[in-house]
C-alpha angles and dihedrals in degrees: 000000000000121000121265117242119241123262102232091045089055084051092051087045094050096037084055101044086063098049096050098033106184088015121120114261117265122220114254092196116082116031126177109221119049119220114227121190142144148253101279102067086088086222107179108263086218088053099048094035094065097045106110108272094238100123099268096117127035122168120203116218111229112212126254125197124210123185099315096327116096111209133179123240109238090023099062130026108246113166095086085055103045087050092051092040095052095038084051083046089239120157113270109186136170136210139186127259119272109247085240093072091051091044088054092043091048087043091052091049094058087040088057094050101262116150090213150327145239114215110200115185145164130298111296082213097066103024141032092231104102092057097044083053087050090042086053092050094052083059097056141088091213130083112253130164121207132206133197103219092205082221156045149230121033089340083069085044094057089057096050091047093050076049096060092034089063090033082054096044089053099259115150125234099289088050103051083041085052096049094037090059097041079063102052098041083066106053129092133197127209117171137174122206122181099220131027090203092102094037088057096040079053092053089237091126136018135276092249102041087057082046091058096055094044098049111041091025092243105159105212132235102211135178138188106238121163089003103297131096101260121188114243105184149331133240136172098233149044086233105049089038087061096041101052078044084066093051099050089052092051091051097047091055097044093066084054124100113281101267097003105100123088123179134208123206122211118191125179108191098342102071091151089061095049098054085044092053091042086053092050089055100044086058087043105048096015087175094066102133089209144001135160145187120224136156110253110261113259092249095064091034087062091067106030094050133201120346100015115159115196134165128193118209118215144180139219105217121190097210093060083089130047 
């Protein structure tokens, strides 16, 4: 019986089908650049689990501390430990890679026969990573090009997937960094927490801005723009805040071009409401090319903290890949 494909190669086939259409079809097998990038691009375990194990895609854990225990994201399940240890009030904390583990994961890529690399990662503004990963390629013999995403989450993930699509389609490094960055200019990120108190323990907001939710009971709209958590707008209940969540999702897909948008749902703790609220957007916007539901890495979840909802907007953009 012959071997099942898998899945995410079917993905790269189809994705590049529709951006060369007539075109002959173009191998998604044996890329030349490798695409390096870390924890925090919330990238689906099933999705990158099922991608060849030839080198194209590493993913670098980013620490989380717990009480007093360090664990790795991807190594060790941590979700079950983050939600005890908020809801105990114990100390949850993150920290960027060393530049020893991105020096290993650019030196297995040239190992692996691999020209070059682009390196996408979390926010600079919320995280050391990008330069650790700067700091690693200054080490090696070996071209890589890093990119700070300006952002996190499934936004991140969007770039490192346009990456691995023009990595896939036999573009060279400035064209899987171009493409990378044409995907994560156009996502967007809205998201809905029901407290402040783990965003502000994490430094992401400010002291007064916390004080304010937890006083007069606002539950806070926030974004990621120019890298930073940026409040969008305030409102007096869970109910209201999702659904002018909703609202501000729908809007946001329909000025994109018909067809073109794709979402992405992360859940800590409330996985029930995520896939409600997904549903609520595929009858909505049927013509969504994509959208998926995935718990919130452990390394945002830290600081989000339990019950986040939040929901990246994407785009599939023809000229990502040329």
């Amino acid at each position: 019986m012959p071997q099942r494909e898998p899945a995410v190669l079917t993905w790269l086939r189809d994705q590049l089908a529709r951006k060369r259409p007539g075109q002959e079809p173009v191998s998604a097998v044996h890329p030349s650049v490798a695409v390096i990038t870390d924890s925090a691009a919330a990238l689906p375990l099933d999705w990158t689990g099922s991608l060849p194990d030839d080198g194209r895609l590493a993913i670098v854990p980013m620490p989380v501390l717990v009480g007093d225990e360090t664990f790795g994201e991807g190594v060790d399940d941590l979700g079950e430990s983050i939600a005890l240890a908020l809801a105990a009030g114990k100390p949850v904390r993150t920290s960027r890679p060393s530049p020893g583990q991105f020096e290993r994961a650019f030196r297995s890529a040239r190992a692996r026969g691999f020209e070059s690399a682009v390196s996408v990662h979390i926010s600079g503004a919320l995280s050391g990573t990008v330069e650790a990963a700067l700091l690693a390629a200054s080490r090696t013999d070996f071209p890589v090009e890093v990119i700070d995403s300006r952002t996190a989450g499934m936004a991140q993930g969007f770039g490192v997937q346009g990456a691995l699509l023009a990595a896939a389609s036999g573009l060279d490094r400035a064209g899987v960094a171009a493409a990378a960055t044409a995907q994560l200019a156009a996502a967007r990120i809205y998201f809905y927490v029901p407290s402040l108190d783990q965003l502000r323990r994490g430094g992401r907001i400010g002291a007064a801005a916390s004080l304010l939710g937890t006083v007069f009971a606002i539950k806070p709209l926030l974004s990621v723009q120019e890298g930073r958590i940026i409040p969008l707008e305030r409102v007096r209940s869970s109910a209201r805040a999702v659904a002018r969540l909703e609202e501000l999702v729908l809007a946001d897909i329909a000025a994109r071009p018909a067809g073109m948008a794709k979402a992405a749902v992360h859940h800590f703790g409330n996985e029930a409401q995520a896939r409600e609220f997904a549903g609520r957007l595929a009858s909505g916007v049927p013509e969504l090319s994509e959208i998926m539901v995935t718990g919130l890495p452990a390394v945002l979840a830290a600081h989000a903290g339990l019950g986040v909802l939040a929901v990246i907007v994407g785009e599939d953009r023809a000229d990502t890949v040329v």
